[in-house]
Coordinates of N, CA and C in Angstrom, one line a residue:
M1 N 86.4 56.8 58.8 CA 87.5 57.6 58.8 C 88.8 56.8 58.8
K2 N 89.7 57.2 58.0 CA 91.0 56.4 57.8 C 92.2 57.3 58.2
N3 N 93.0 56.8 59.1 CA 94.2 57.6 59.5 C 95.5 56.8 59.1
Q4 N 96.4 57.6 58.5 CA 97.8 57.1 58.3 C 98.7 58.2 58.6
S5 N 99.9 57.8 59.0 CA 101.0 58.8 59.3 C 102.2 58.6 58.5
I6 N 102.7 59.7 57.9 CA 104.0 59.7 57.2 C 104.6 61.1 57.3
T7 N 105.9 61.1 57.6 CA 106.6 62.3 57.4 C 107.6 62.1 56.3
Y8 N 108.1 63.1 55.7 CA 109.0 62.9 54.6 C 110.2 63.9 54.7
H9 N 111.3 63.5 54.3 CA 112.5 64.4 54.2 C 112.4 65.0 52.8
L10 N 112.8 66.2 52.7 CA 112.7 67.0 51.5 C 113.2 66.2 50.3
E11 N 114.2 65.4 50.4 CA 114.8 64.7 49.3 C 113.8 63.6 48.9
E12 N 112.8 63.2 49.7 CA 111.9 62.2 49.4 C 110.5 62.8 48.9
I13 N 110.5 64.0 48.5 CA 109.3 64.7 48.2 C 108.6 64.1 47.0
E14 N 109.3 63.5 46.0 CA 108.7 62.8 44.9 C 107.8 61.7 45.3
N15 N 108.3 60.9 46.3 CA 107.5 59.8 46.8 C 106.3 60.3 47.5
A16 N 106.4 61.4 48.3 CA 105.3 62.0 49.0 C 104.3 62.5 48.0
A17 N 104.7 63.1 46.9 CA 103.8 63.6 45.9 C 103.0 62.4 45.2
K18 N 103.7 61.3 45.0 CA 103.0 60.1 44.4 C 101.9 59.7 45.3
V19 N 102.2 59.6 46.6 CA 101.1 59.2 47.6 C 100.0 60.1 47.6
V20 N 100.3 61.4 47.6 CA 99.2 62.5 47.6 C 98.4 62.3 46.3
L21 N 99.0 62.2 45.2 CA 98.3 62.2 43.9 C 97.4 60.9 43.8
S22 N 97.9 59.8 44.3 CA 97.1 58.6 44.2 C 96.0 58.6 45.2
S23 N 96.0 59.5 46.2 CA 95.0 59.6 47.2 C 93.9 60.6 46.9
L24 N 94.1 61.5 46.1 CA 93.2 62.7 45.9 C 91.8 62.2 45.3
T25 N 90.8 62.8 45.9 CA 89.4 62.4 45.4 C 88.8 63.6 44.7
S26 N 89.5 64.7 44.5 CA 89.0 65.8 43.8 C 90.2 66.5 43.0
K27 N 89.9 67.2 41.9 CA 91.0 67.9 41.2 C 91.2 69.3 41.8
V28 N 90.4 69.7 42.8 CA 90.6 70.9 43.5 C 91.2 70.6 44.8
V29 N 92.4 71.2 45.0 CA 93.2 70.9 46.2 C 93.7 72.2 46.8
R30 N 93.4 72.3 48.1 CA 94.0 73.5 48.9 C 95.2 73.0 49.7
F31 N 96.2 73.8 49.7 CA 97.4 73.5 50.4 C 97.6 74.5 51.5
N32 N 97.6 74.0 52.7 CA 97.7 74.8 53.9 C 99.1 74.6 54.6
G33 N 99.6 75.7 55.1 CA 100.9 75.6 55.8 C 101.4 77.0 56.0
N34 N 102.3 77.1 57.0 CA 102.9 78.4 57.2 C 103.8 78.8 56.1
M35 N 104.2 80.1 56.0 CA 105.1 80.6 55.0 C 106.4 79.7 55.1
G36 N 106.9 79.2 54.0 CA 108.1 78.4 54.0 C 107.9 76.9 54.3
A37 N 106.6 76.5 54.4 CA 106.4 75.1 54.8 C 106.6 74.2 53.6
G38 N 106.5 74.7 52.4 CA 106.8 73.9 51.2 C 105.6 73.7 50.3
K39 N 104.6 74.6 50.4 CA 103.4 74.4 49.6 C 103.7 74.5 48.1
T40 N 104.4 75.5 47.7 CA 104.8 75.6 46.2 C 105.7 74.5 45.8
T41 N 106.6 74.1 46.7 CA 107.5 73.0 46.3 C 106.8 71.7 46.1
L42 N 105.8 71.4 47.0 CA 104.9 70.2 46.8 C 104.1 70.3 45.5
I43 N 103.5 71.5 45.3 CA 102.8 71.7 44.1 C 103.6 71.4 42.8
K44 N 104.8 72.0 42.9 CA 105.8 71.8 41.7 C 106.0 70.3 41.5
T45 N 106.2 69.6 42.6 CA 106.5 68.1 42.4 C 105.3 67.4 41.9
I46 N 104.1 67.7 42.4 CA 102.9 67.1 41.9 C 102.6 67.4 40.5
A47 N 102.9 68.6 40.1 CA 102.7 69.0 38.7 C 103.7 68.2 37.8
K48 N 104.9 68.0 38.2 CA 105.8 67.2 37.5 C 105.3 65.7 37.4
Q49 N 104.8 65.2 38.5 CA 104.2 63.9 38.5 C 103.0 63.7 37.5
L50 N 102.3 64.8 37.3 CA 101.2 64.9 36.4 C 101.6 65.0 34.9
G51 N 102.9 65.3 34.7 CA 103.5 65.4 33.4 C 103.8 66.8 32.9
S52 N 103.7 67.8 33.8 CA 104.0 69.2 33.4 C 105.5 69.3 33.3
T53 N 105.9 70.0 32.2 CA 107.3 70.4 32.0 C 107.5 71.9 32.2
D54 N 106.4 72.6 32.6 CA 106.5 74.0 32.8 C 107.3 74.3 34.0
D55 N 107.7 75.6 34.1 CA 108.4 76.1 35.3 C 107.4 76.5 36.3
V56 N 107.2 75.7 37.3 CA 106.2 75.9 38.3 C 106.8 76.8 39.4
S57 N 106.1 78.0 39.6 CA 106.5 78.9 40.6 C 105.3 79.5 41.3
S58 N 105.5 80.1 42.4 CA 104.5 80.7 43.2 C 103.8 81.9 42.5
P59 N 102.5 81.9 42.3 CA 101.8 83.0 41.6 C 101.5 84.1 42.6
T60 N 102.3 84.4 43.6 CA 102.0 85.4 44.6 C 101.6 86.7 44.0
F61 N 102.3 87.2 43.0 CA 102.0 88.5 42.4 C 100.9 88.4 41.3
S62 N 100.9 87.3 40.6 CA 100.0 87.2 39.5 C 98.7 86.6 39.9
I63 N 98.6 86.0 41.1 CA 97.5 85.4 41.7 C 97.2 84.0 41.1
V64 N 97.3 83.8 39.8 CA 97.1 82.5 39.2 C 98.2 82.2 38.1
N65 N 98.7 81.0 38.1 CA 99.6 80.6 37.0 C 98.9 79.4 36.3
E66 N 99.1 79.2 35.0 CA 98.6 78.1 34.3 C 99.7 77.2 33.8
Y67 N 99.6 75.9 34.0 CA 100.6 75.0 33.5 C 100.0 74.0 32.6
S68 N 100.7 73.6 31.6 CA 100.1 72.7 30.6 C 100.5 71.2 30.9
L69 N 99.5 70.4 30.6 CA 99.7 68.9 30.7 C 99.3 68.4 29.3
D70 N 99.6 67.2 29.0 CA 99.3 66.6 27.6 C 97.8 66.8 27.3
N71 N 96.9 66.4 28.2 CA 95.4 66.5 27.9 C 94.7 67.2 29.0
D72 N 95.4 68.1 29.7 CA 94.7 68.8 30.8 C 95.5 70.1 31.1
K73 N 95.1 70.8 32.2 CA 95.8 72.0 32.6 C 95.8 72.0 34.2
I74 N 96.7 72.7 34.7 CA 96.8 73.0 36.1 C 96.6 74.5 36.3
F75 N 95.7 74.9 37.2 CA 95.6 76.3 37.6 C 96.1 76.4 39.0
H76 N 97.2 77.2 39.2 CA 97.8 77.3 40.5 C 97.6 78.7 41.1
F77 N 96.8 78.8 42.1 CA 96.4 80.0 42.8 C 97.2 80.3 44.0
D78 N 97.5 81.5 44.3 CA 98.2 81.9 45.5 C 97.4 83.2 46.0
F79 N 96.6 83.1 47.0 CA 95.8 84.2 47.5 C 96.4 84.9 48.7
Y80 N 97.7 84.8 48.9 CA 98.3 85.5 50.0 C 98.1 87.0 50.0
R81 N 98.2 87.6 48.8 CA 98.1 89.0 48.7 C 96.7 89.5 48.4
L82 N 95.7 88.6 48.3 CA 94.3 89.0 48.1 C 93.8 89.9 49.2
E83 N 93.3 91.0 48.8 CA 92.8 92.0 49.7 C 91.3 91.8 50.1
S84 N 90.6 91.3 49.1 CA 89.1 91.1 49.4 C 88.6 89.9 48.5
I85 N 87.5 89.4 48.9 CA 86.9 88.3 48.2 C 86.5 88.8 46.8
E86 N 86.2 90.1 46.7 CA 85.8 90.7 45.4 C 86.9 90.5 44.3
E87 N 88.2 90.5 44.8 CA 89.3 90.3 43.9 C 89.3 88.9 43.3
A88 N 88.9 87.9 44.1 CA 88.7 86.6 43.6 C 87.6 86.5 42.5
Y89 N 86.5 87.2 42.8 CA 85.4 87.2 41.8 C 85.9 87.9 40.5
S90 N 86.7 88.9 40.7 CA 87.1 89.7 39.5 C 88.0 88.9 38.6
I91 N 88.7 87.9 39.1 CA 89.6 87.1 38.2 C 88.8 85.9 37.7
G92 N 87.5 85.8 38.1 CA 86.7 84.7 37.6 C 86.9 83.4 38.3
I93 N 87.2 83.4 39.5 CA 87.4 82.2 40.3 C 86.4 81.1 40.1
E94 N 85.1 81.5 40.0 CA 84.0 80.5 39.9 C 84.1 79.8 38.5
D95 N 84.6 80.5 37.5 CA 84.7 79.9 36.2 C 85.8 78.8 36.2
Y96 N 86.9 79.0 36.9 CA 87.9 78.0 37.1 C 87.4 76.8 37.7
F97 N 86.5 76.9 38.7 CA 86.0 75.8 39.4 C 85.0 75.0 38.6
E98 N 84.5 75.6 37.5 CA 83.5 74.9 36.6 C 84.3 74.1 35.6
T99 N 85.6 74.2 35.5 CA 86.3 73.4 34.5 C 86.6 72.1 35.2
N100 N 87.1 71.2 34.4 CA 87.5 69.9 35.0 C 89.0 69.8 35.0
H101 N 89.7 70.9 35.2 CA 91.1 71.0 35.3 C 91.6 70.9 36.7
W102 N 92.9 70.6 36.9 CA 93.5 70.6 38.2 C 93.5 72.1 38.8
I103 N 93.2 72.2 40.0 CA 93.2 73.6 40.7 C 93.9 73.4 42.0
F104 N 95.1 74.0 42.1 CA 95.9 74.0 43.4 C 95.8 75.4 44.0
I105 N 95.5 75.5 45.2 CA 95.3 76.8 45.9 C 96.1 76.9 47.1
E106 N 96.9 77.9 47.2 CA 97.7 78.3 48.4 C 96.9 79.5 49.0
W107 N 96.9 79.5 50.4 CA 96.3 80.5 51.1 C 94.8 80.6 50.8
A108 N 94.2 79.4 50.7 CA 92.8 79.3 50.4 C 91.8 79.8 51.4
E109 N 92.3 79.9 52.6 CA 91.4 80.4 53.7 C 90.8 81.8 53.4
R110 N 91.5 82.5 52.5 CA 91.0 83.9 52.1 C 89.8 83.8 51.1
V111 N 89.6 82.6 50.6 CA 88.4 82.5 49.7 C 87.6 81.2 50.1
E112 N 87.7 80.9 51.4 CA 87.0 79.7 51.9 C 85.6 79.5 51.4
E113 N 84.8 80.6 51.5 CA 83.4 80.4 51.1 C 83.2 80.1 49.6
L114 N 84.2 80.3 48.8 CA 84.0 80.1 47.4 C 84.5 78.7 46.9
L115 N 85.1 78.0 47.8 CA 85.7 76.7 47.4 C 84.6 75.6 47.3
P116 N 84.8 74.7 46.3 CA 83.9 73.6 46.1 C 83.9 72.7 47.4
K117 N 82.7 72.2 47.8 CA 82.6 71.4 49.0 C 83.5 70.1 49.0
D118 N 83.8 69.6 47.8 CA 84.5 68.4 47.7 C 86.0 68.6 47.5
A119 N 86.5 69.9 47.7 CA 87.9 70.1 47.6 C 88.7 69.3 48.6
C120 N 89.8 68.8 48.2 CA 90.8 68.1 49.1 C 91.6 69.1 49.8
V121 N 92.1 68.8 51.0 CA 92.9 69.7 51.8 C 94.2 69.0 52.2
I122 N 95.3 69.7 52.0 CA 96.6 69.1 52.4 C 97.2 70.1 53.3
D123 N 97.4 69.7 54.6 CA 98.1 70.5 55.6 C 99.5 70.1 55.7
I124 N 100.4 71.0 55.5 CA 101.8 70.8 55.6 C 102.4 71.4 56.9
N125 N 103.0 70.5 57.7 CA 103.7 71.0 58.9 C 105.2 70.8 58.8
I126 N 105.9 71.8 59.3 CA 107.3 71.7 59.3 C 107.7 71.0 60.6
L127 N 108.4 69.9 60.5 CA 108.9 69.2 61.7 C 110.3 69.7 62.1
N128 N 111.1 69.9 61.0 CA 112.5 70.5 61.2 C 112.9 71.0 59.8
P129 N 114.0 71.6 59.7 CA 114.4 72.2 58.4 C 114.3 71.3 57.2
T130 N 114.5 70.0 57.4 CA 114.5 69.1 56.2 C 113.4 68.0 56.3
E131 N 112.4 68.2 57.1 CA 111.4 67.2 57.3 C 110.0 67.8 57.4
R132 N 109.0 67.2 56.7 CA 107.6 67.7 56.7 C 106.7 66.6 57.1
A133 N 105.5 67.0 57.6 CA 104.4 66.0 57.8 C 103.2 66.5 57.0
L134 N 102.5 65.6 56.3 CA 101.3 65.9 55.6 C 100.1 65.3 56.2
K135 N 99.0 66.1 56.2 CA 97.7 65.5 56.6 C 96.8 65.8 55.4
L136 N 96.2 64.8 54.9 CA 95.2 64.9 53.8 C 93.8 64.8 54.3
T137 N 92.9 65.7 53.9 CA 91.5 65.6 54.3 C 90.8 65.4 52.9
L138 N 90.2 64.2 52.7 CA 89.6 63.9 51.5 C 88.1 63.8 51.7
K139 N 87.3 64.4 50.9 CA 85.9 64.4 51.0 C 85.3 63.6 49.9
T140 N 84.6 62.6 50.3 CA 83.9 61.7 49.3 C 82.5 61.3 49.8
N141 N 81.6 61.4 49.0 CA 80.2 61.0 49.3 C 79.8 61.5 50.7
N142 N 80.0 62.8 50.9 CA 79.6 63.5 52.1 C 80.4 62.9 53.4
L143 N 81.4 62.1 53.2 CA 82.2 61.6 54.3 C 83.5 62.3 54.2
T144 N 84.2 62.5 55.3 CA 85.5 63.1 55.3 C 86.5 62.0 55.8
E145 N 87.5 61.8 55.0 CA 88.6 60.9 55.5 C 89.8 61.7 55.7
N146 N 90.4 61.5 56.9 CA 91.6 62.1 57.2 C 92.8 61.1 57.1
M147 N 93.8 61.4 56.4 CA 94.9 60.5 56.3 C 96.2 61.3 56.5
Q148 N 96.9 60.9 57.5 CA 98.2 61.6 57.8 C 99.3 60.7 57.3
Y149 N 100.3 61.2 56.6 CA 101.3 60.5 56.0 C 102.6 60.8 56.7
N150 N 103.3 59.7 57.1 CA 104.7 59.8 57.7 C 105.5 58.7 57.0
S151 N 106.7 58.9 56.6 CA 107.5 57.9 56.1 C 108.8 57.7 56.9

């Protein structure tokens, strides 16, 4: 198990996104945090780091947004309004997991049992209005590494 601590000010989010991106062990990532913690903002910054020029926004009402990359795609899910697990099945969630594209999920606890076992987890905690703390849980070879980032 590996632990590191970093907090970041919102104006440093690009550096935090670089650290996150270089640490990920899976292309399926769940983002946990309270309403307003910055899940979509971090996803937007990571998408930009990956090379997306699309307008990244929360798919709260559409459930999933697709963003283009040069040789890849990002599927961004927001399950906040999901009423049942059947809704996730009806949009073909399992098919998305079978692709080798990036999958970023907000409010993933609503589809917990459907997530791949190797999905990375990013917990975002609000320290104050301009500062956040990230905790990454990376699963590799049946081992779980926890890394907390503070800057």
